[in-house]
Coordinates of C-alpha atoms and ligand atoms in Angstrom, one line a residue:
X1152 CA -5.7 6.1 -19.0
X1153 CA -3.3 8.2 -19.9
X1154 CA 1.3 7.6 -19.9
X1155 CA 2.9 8.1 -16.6
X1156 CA 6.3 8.8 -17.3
X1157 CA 9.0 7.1 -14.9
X1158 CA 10.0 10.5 -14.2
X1159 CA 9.3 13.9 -14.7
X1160 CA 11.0 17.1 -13.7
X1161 CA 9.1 19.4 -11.1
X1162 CA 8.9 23.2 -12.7
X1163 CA 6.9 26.0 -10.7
X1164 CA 6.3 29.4 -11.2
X1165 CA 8.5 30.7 -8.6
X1166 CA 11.1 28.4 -11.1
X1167 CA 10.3 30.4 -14.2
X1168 CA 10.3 33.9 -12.6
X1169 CA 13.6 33.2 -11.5
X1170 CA 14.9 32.1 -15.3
X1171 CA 13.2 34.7 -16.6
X1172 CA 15.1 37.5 -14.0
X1173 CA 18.5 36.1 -15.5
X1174 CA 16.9 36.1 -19.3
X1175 CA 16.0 40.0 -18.6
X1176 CA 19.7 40.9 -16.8
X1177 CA 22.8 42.1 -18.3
X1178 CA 24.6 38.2 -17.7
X1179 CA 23.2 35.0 -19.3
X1180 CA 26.7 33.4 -18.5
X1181 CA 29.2 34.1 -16.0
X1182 CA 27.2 36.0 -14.0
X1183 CA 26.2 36.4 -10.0
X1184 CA 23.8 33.1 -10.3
X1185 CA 26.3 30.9 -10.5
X1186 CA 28.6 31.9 -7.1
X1187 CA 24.9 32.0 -5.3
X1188 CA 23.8 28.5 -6.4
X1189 CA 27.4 27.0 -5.6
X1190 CA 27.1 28.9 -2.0
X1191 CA 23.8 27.6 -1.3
X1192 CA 24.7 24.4 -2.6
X1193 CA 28.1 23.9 -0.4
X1194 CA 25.6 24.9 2.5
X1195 CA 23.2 23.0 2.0
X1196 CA 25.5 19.7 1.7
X1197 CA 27.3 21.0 4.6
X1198 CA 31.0 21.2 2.4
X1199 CA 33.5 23.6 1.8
X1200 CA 33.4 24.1 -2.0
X1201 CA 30.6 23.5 -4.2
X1202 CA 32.1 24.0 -8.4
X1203 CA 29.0 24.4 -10.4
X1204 CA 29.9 22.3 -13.8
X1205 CA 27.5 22.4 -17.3
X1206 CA 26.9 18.4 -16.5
X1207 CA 27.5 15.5 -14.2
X1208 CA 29.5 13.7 -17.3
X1209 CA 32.0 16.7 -17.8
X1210 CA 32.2 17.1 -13.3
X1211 CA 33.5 13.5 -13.1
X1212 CA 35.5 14.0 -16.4
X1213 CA 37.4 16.9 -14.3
X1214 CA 37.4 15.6 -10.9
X1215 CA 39.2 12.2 -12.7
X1216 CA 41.4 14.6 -14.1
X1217 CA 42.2 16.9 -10.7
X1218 CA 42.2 13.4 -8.5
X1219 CA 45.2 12.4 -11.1
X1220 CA 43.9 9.6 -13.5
X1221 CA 45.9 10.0 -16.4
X1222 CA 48.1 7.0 -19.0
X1223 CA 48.7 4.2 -16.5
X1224 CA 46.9 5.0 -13.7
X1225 CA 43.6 2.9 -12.5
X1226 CA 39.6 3.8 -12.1
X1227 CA 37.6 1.3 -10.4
X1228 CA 33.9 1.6 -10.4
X1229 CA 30.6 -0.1 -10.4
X1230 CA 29.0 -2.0 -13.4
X1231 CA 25.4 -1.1 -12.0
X1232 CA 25.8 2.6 -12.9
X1233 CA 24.9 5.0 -16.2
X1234 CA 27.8 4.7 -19.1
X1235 CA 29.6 8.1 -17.6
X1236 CA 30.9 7.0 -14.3
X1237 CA 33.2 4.3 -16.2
X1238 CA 33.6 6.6 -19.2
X1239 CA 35.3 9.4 -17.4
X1240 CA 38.5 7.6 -16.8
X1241 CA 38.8 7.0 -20.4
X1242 CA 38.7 10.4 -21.1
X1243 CA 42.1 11.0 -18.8
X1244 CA 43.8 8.0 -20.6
X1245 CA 43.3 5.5 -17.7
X1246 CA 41.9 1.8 -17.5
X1247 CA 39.1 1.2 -16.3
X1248 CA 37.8 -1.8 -13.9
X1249 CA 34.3 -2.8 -12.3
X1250 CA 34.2 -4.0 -8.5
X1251 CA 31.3 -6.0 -8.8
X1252 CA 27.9 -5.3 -6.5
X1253 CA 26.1 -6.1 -3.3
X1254 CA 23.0 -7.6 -4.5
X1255 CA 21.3 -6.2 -1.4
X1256 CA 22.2 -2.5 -1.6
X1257 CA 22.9 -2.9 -5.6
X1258 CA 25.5 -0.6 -5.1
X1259 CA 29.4 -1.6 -5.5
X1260 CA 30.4 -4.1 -2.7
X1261 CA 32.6 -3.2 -0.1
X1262 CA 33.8 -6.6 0.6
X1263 CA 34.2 -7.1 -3.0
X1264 CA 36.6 -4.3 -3.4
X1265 CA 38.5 -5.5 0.0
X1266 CA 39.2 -8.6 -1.9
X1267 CA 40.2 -6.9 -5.3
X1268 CA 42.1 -4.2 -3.3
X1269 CA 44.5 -7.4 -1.8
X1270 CA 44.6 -8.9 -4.9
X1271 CA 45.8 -5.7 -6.6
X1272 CA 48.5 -5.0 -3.6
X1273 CA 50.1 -8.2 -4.3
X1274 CA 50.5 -7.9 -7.7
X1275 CA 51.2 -3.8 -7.4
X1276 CA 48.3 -3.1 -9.8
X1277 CA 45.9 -0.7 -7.1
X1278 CA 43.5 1.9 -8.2
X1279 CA 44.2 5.6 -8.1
X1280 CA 40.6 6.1 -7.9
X1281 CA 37.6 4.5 -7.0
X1282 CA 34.2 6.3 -7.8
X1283 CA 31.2 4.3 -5.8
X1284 CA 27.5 5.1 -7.3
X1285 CA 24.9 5.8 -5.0
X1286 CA 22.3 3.7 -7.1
X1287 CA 19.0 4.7 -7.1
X1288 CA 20.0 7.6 -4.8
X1289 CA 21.1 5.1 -1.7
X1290 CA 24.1 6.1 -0.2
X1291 CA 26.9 3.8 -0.5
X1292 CA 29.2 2.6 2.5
X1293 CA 30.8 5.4 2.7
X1294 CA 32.8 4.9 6.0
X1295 CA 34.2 1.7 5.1
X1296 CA 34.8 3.3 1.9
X1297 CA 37.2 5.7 3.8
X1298 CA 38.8 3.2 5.6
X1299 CA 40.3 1.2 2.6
X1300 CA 41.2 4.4 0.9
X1301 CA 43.5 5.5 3.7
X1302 CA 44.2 1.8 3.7
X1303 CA 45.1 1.6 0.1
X1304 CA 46.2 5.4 -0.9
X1305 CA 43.2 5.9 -3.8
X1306 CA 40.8 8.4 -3.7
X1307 CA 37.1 8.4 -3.9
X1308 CA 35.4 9.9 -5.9
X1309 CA 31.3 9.8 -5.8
X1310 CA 29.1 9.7 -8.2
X1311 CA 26.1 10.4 -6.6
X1312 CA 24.3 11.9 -9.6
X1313 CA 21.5 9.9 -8.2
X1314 CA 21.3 11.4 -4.4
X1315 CA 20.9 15.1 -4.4
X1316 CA 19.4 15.1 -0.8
X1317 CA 20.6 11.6 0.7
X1318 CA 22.3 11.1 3.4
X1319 CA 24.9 8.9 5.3
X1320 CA 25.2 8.7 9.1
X1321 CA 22.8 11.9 9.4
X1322 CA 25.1 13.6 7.0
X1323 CA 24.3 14.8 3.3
X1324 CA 26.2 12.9 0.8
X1325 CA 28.7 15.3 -0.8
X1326 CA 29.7 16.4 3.0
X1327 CA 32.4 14.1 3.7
X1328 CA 34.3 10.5 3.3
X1329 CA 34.7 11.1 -0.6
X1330 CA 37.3 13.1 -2.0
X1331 CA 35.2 14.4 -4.5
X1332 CA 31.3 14.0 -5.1
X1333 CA 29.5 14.5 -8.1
X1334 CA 25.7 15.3 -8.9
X1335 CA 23.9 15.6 -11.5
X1336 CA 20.9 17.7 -12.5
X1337 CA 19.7 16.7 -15.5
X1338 CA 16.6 17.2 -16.3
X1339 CA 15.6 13.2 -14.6
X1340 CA 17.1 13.6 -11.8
X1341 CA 16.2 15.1 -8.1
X1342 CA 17.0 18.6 -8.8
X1343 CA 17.2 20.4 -12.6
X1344 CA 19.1 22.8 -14.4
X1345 CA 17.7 21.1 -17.5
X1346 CA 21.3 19.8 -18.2
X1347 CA 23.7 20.6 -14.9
X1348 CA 26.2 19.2 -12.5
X1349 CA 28.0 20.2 -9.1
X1350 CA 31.2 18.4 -7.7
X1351 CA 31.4 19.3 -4.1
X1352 CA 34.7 18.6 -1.9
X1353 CA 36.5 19.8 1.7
X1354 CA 39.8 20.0 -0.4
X1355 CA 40.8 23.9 -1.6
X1356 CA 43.6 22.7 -4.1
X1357 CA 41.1 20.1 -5.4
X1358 CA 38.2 23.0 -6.1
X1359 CA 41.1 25.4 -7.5
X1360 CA 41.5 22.6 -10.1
X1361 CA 38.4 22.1 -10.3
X1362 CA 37.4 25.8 -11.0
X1363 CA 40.7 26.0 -13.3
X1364 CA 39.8 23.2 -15.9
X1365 CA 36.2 24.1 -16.4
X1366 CA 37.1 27.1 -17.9
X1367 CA 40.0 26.3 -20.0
X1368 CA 42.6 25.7 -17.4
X1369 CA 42.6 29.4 -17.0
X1370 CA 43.2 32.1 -14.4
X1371 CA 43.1 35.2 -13.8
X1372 CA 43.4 36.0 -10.1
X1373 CA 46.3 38.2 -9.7
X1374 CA 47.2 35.7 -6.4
X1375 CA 47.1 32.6 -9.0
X1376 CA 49.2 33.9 -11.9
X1377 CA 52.4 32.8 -12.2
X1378 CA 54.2 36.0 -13.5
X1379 CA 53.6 39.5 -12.1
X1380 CA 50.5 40.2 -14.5
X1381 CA 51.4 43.2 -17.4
X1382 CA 47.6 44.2 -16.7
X1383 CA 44.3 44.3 -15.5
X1384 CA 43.6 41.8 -19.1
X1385 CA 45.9 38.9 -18.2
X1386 CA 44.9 35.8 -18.1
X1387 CA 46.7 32.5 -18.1
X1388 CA 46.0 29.0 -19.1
X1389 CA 47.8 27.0 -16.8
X1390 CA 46.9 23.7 -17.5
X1391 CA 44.7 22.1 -20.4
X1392 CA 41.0 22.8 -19.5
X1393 CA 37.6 22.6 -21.4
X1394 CA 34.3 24.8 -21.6
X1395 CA 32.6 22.3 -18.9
X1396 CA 30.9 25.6 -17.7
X1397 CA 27.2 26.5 -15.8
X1398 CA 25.6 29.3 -17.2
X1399 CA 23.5 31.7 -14.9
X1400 CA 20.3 30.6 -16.8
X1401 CA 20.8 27.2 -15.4
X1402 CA 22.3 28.6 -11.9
X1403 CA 18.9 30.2 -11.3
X1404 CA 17.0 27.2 -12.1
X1405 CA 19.3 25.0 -9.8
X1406 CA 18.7 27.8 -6.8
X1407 CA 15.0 27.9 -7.0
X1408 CA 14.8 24.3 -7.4
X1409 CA 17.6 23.7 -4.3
X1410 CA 14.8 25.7 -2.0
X1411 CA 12.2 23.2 -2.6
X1412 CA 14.9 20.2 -1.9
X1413 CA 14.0 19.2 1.1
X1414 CA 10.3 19.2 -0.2
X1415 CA 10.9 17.3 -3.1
X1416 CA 12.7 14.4 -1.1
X1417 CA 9.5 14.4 1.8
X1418 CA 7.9 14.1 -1.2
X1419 CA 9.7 11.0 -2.6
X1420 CA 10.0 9.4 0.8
X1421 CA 6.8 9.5 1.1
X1422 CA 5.7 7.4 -2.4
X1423 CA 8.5 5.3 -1.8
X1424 CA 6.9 4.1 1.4
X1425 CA 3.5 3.2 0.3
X1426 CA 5.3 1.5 -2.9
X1427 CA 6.7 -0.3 0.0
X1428 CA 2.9 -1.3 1.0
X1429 CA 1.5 -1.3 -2.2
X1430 CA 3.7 -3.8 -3.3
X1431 CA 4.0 -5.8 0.1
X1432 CA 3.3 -9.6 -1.1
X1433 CA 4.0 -9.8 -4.4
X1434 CA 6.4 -11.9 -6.3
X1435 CA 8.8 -8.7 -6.5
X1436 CA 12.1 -7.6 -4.7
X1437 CA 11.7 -4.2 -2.8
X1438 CA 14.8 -1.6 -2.3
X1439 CA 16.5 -2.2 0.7
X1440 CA 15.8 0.0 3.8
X1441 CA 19.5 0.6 6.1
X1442 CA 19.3 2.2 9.1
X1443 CA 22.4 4.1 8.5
X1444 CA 21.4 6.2 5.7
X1445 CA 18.0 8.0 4.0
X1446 CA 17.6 6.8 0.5
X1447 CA 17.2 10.3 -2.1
X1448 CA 14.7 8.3 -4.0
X1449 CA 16.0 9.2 -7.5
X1450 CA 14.7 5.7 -8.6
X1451 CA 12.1 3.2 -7.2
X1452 CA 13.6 0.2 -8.7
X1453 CA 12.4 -3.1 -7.8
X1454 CA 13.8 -6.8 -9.1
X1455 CA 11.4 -9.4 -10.5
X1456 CA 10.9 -12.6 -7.9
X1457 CA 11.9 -15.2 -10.5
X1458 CA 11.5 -17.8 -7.7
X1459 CA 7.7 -16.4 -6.9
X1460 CA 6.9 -15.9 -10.6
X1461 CA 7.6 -17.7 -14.4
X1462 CA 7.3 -13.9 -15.5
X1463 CA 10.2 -12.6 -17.2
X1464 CA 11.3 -8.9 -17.0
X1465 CA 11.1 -8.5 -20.4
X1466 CA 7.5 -9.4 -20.4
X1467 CA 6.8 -7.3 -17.3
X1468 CA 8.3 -4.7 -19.0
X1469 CA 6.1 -5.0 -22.5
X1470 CA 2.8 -5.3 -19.9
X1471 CA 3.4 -2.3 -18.0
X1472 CA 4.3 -0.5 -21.1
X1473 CA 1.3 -1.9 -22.7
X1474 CA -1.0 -0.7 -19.7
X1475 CA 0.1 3.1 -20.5
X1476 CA 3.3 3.0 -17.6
X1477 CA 6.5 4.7 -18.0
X1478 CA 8.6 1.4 -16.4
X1479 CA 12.2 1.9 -17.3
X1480 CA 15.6 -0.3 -16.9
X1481 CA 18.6 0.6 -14.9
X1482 CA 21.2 -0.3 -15.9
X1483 CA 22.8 -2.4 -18.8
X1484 CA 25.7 -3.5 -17.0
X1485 CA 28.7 -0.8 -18.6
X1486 CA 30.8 -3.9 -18.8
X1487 CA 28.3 -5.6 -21.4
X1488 CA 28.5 -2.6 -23.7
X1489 CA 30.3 -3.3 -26.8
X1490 CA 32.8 -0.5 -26.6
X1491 CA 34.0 -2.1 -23.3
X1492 CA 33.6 -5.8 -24.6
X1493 CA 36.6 -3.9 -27.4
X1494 CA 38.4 -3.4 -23.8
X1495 CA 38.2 -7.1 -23.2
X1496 CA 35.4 -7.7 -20.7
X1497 CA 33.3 -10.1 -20.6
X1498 CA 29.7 -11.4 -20.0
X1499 CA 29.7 -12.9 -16.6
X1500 CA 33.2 -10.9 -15.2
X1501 CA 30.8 -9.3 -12.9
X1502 CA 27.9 -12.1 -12.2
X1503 CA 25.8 -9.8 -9.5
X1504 CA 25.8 -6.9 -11.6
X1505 CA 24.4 -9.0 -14.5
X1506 CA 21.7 -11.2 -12.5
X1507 CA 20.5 -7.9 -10.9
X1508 CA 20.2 -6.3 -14.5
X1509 CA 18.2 -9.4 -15.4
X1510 CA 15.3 -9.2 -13.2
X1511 CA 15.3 -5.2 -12.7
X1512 CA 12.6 -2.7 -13.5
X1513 CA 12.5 0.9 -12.4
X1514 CA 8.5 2.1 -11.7
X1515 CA 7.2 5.5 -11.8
X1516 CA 8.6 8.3 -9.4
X1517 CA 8.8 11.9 -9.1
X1518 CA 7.5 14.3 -6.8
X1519 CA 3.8 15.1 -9.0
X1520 CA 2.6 11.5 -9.1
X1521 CA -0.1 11.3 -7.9
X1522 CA -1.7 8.2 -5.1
X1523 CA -4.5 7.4 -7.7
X1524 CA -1.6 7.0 -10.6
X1525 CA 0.5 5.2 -8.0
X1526 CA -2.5 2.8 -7.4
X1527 CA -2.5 2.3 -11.2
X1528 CA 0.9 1.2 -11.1
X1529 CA 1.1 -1.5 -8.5
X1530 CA -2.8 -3.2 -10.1
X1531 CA -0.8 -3.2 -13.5
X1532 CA 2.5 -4.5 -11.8
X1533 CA 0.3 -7.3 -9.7
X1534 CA -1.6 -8.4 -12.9
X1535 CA 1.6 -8.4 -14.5
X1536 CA 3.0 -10.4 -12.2
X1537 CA 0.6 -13.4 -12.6
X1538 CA 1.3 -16.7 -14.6
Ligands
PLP1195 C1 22.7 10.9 -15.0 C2 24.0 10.2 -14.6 C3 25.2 10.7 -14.9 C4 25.5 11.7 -16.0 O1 24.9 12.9 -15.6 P1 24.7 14.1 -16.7 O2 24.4 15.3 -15.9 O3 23.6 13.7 -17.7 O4 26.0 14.2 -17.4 C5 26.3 10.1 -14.4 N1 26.2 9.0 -13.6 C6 25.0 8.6 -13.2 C7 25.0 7.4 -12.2 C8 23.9 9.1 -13.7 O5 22.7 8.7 -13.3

């Protein structure tokens, strides 16, 4: 039998023919693909401003920035997320804390960050920011989200590099409740631009930022400088900005690939569910099903029944790998690294985070897999499975 890959990116020919227009036109860069994939995209996700960003990592890294982390401020986020969602408050010179999760969502816990938050007021040490993960591509509890940020003065921003497609109380995440929201479309994830980001928001100072320090902090708007400009040539760099750029290569990747969302996610759905039955019974954890939001699938990612089974993860892991399946881990609690362990956290700071790590295992899913592979992957999981 051949490797099924946990994930693998969805390319047609309607996706080349567009990358190959740009390749043959007189912009690779800065061009009209760009403005029409950020259009489509703020449509899509029902928002005012969509700022296309050359990856997820640099979006939050200027959304921290813009939201106002800087020396002395504070970033809460969740353990249970890839390196960059903790990682971009460094970058602005802020500390960094985790809010552990809910074991049922695997997402960071609301009530968790309640308690933190009144522990923080008392001894004046609140967040400027939180940024909640939509694990998995699950939407997190965004309302209740919104409520303690009024509540507490931070603002959210959302990494939901997982959920291109999700949605909240029959909204898309990215719409509203955050501050900011961040996606990512690298090349694993729902929708590619190879490497990619977008950071969506309803706040028009926020996207001038935005727009501002992806490009160098520089303008060149005649309504934005700050001096009556000497010519048609001036620009201005206003503030300290990067090359965090989307080129229009990318732009008309993301576009074509953006048409065939809501496709892709049917698509997902649909696997997810019969994982759901293909699975049914076995010493195994499934994801949680809410009522209140629509997963984006991004992962399938199921825990290990330790109380059903005397199978560890680890050798779970070394059969399905051994039986020719792409099974993959998320995520290493960011706490655990040993760059943060330098910081001063410990094993066992964030005990949900960790025991969820433990037992987790992230099966095969993208929009091409195929029923007959799918079959594959639960006999291998079941045999697995068995002492
Ligand atoms: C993939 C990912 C990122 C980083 O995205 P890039 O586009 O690769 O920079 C950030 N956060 C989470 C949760 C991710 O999964």
């Amino acid at each position: 039998m051949s490797f099924i890959p946990y994930s693998c990116q969805n390319i047609t020919d309607d996706d080349i023919a567009a990358v190959n227009a740009v390749l043959r036109s007189e912009y690779l860069t800065q061009g009209p693909a760009v403005p029409a994939f950020e259009q489509a995209f703020a449509e899509r996700h029902q928002t005012r401003h969509a700022v296309a960003v050359s990856n997820a990592t640099a979006g939050l890294h200027i959304a921290c920035l813009a939201l106002g982390a800087g020396p002395g401020k504070r970033v809460w986020t969740s353990p249970n997320s890839f390196l960059a969602s903790a990682n971009c408050a460094l970058y602005c010179g802020a500390t960094v804390d985790f809010v552990d999760i809910d074991p049922r969502t695997r997402n960071l816990s609301v009530t968790e960050l309640a308690r933190k938050l009144e522990r923080a007021k008392a001894t004046n040490t609140l967040p400027a920011i939180v940024i909640p993960v939509d694990f998995a591509g699950l939407p997190c509890e965004l309302r209740e989200l919104r409520e303690l940020a009024d509540a507490y003065g931070f603002r959210i921003l959302e990494d939901a590099s997982h959920a291109t497609g999700a949605s909240y109380q029959h909204r898309p995440v990215g719409s509203a409740w955050a501050d900011a929201t961040v996606f990512s479309f690298h090349a694993v994830k729902i929708v590619t631009t190879a490497e990619g980001g977008m950071v969506t928001s309803n706040d028009d100072e926020l996207a001038r930022q935005l727009r501002r320090l992806r490009s160098h902090g520089m303008v060149r708007e005649a309504s934005e400088l700050h001096a009556p400009p000497e010519g048609p040539w001036v620009y201005e760099q206003q503030a300290l900005g990067f090359n965090y750029r989307m080129t229009d290569v990318q732009a008309a990747l993301g576009l074509s690939q953006l048409g065939r969302l809501d496709a892709l996610h049917a698509q997902r759905v649909a696997l997810a569910d019969r994982y759901d039955d293909l699975l049914d019974g076995l010493a195994l954890i499934r994801p949680i099903r809410l009522a209140d939001r629509e997963s984006a699938w991004h992962l399938y990612a199921i825990e290990i029944d330790t109380a059903r089974t005397q199978r560890t993860r680890a050798e779970v892991f070394q059969a399905m790998r051994a039986a020719q399946i792409g099974v993959s881990v998320h995520y290493i609690p960011i706490h655990t690294q040993p760059y943060y362990a330098d910081l001063g956290f410990r094993r066992g700071d964030f005990p949900a985070a960790e025991a969820y790590y433990a037992r987790a295992l992230s099966l095969p899913l993208f929009p091409a897999l195929t029923e007959g592979q799918q079959d594959s992957v639960a006999a291998a999981l079941k045999q697995a499975l068995q002492v």
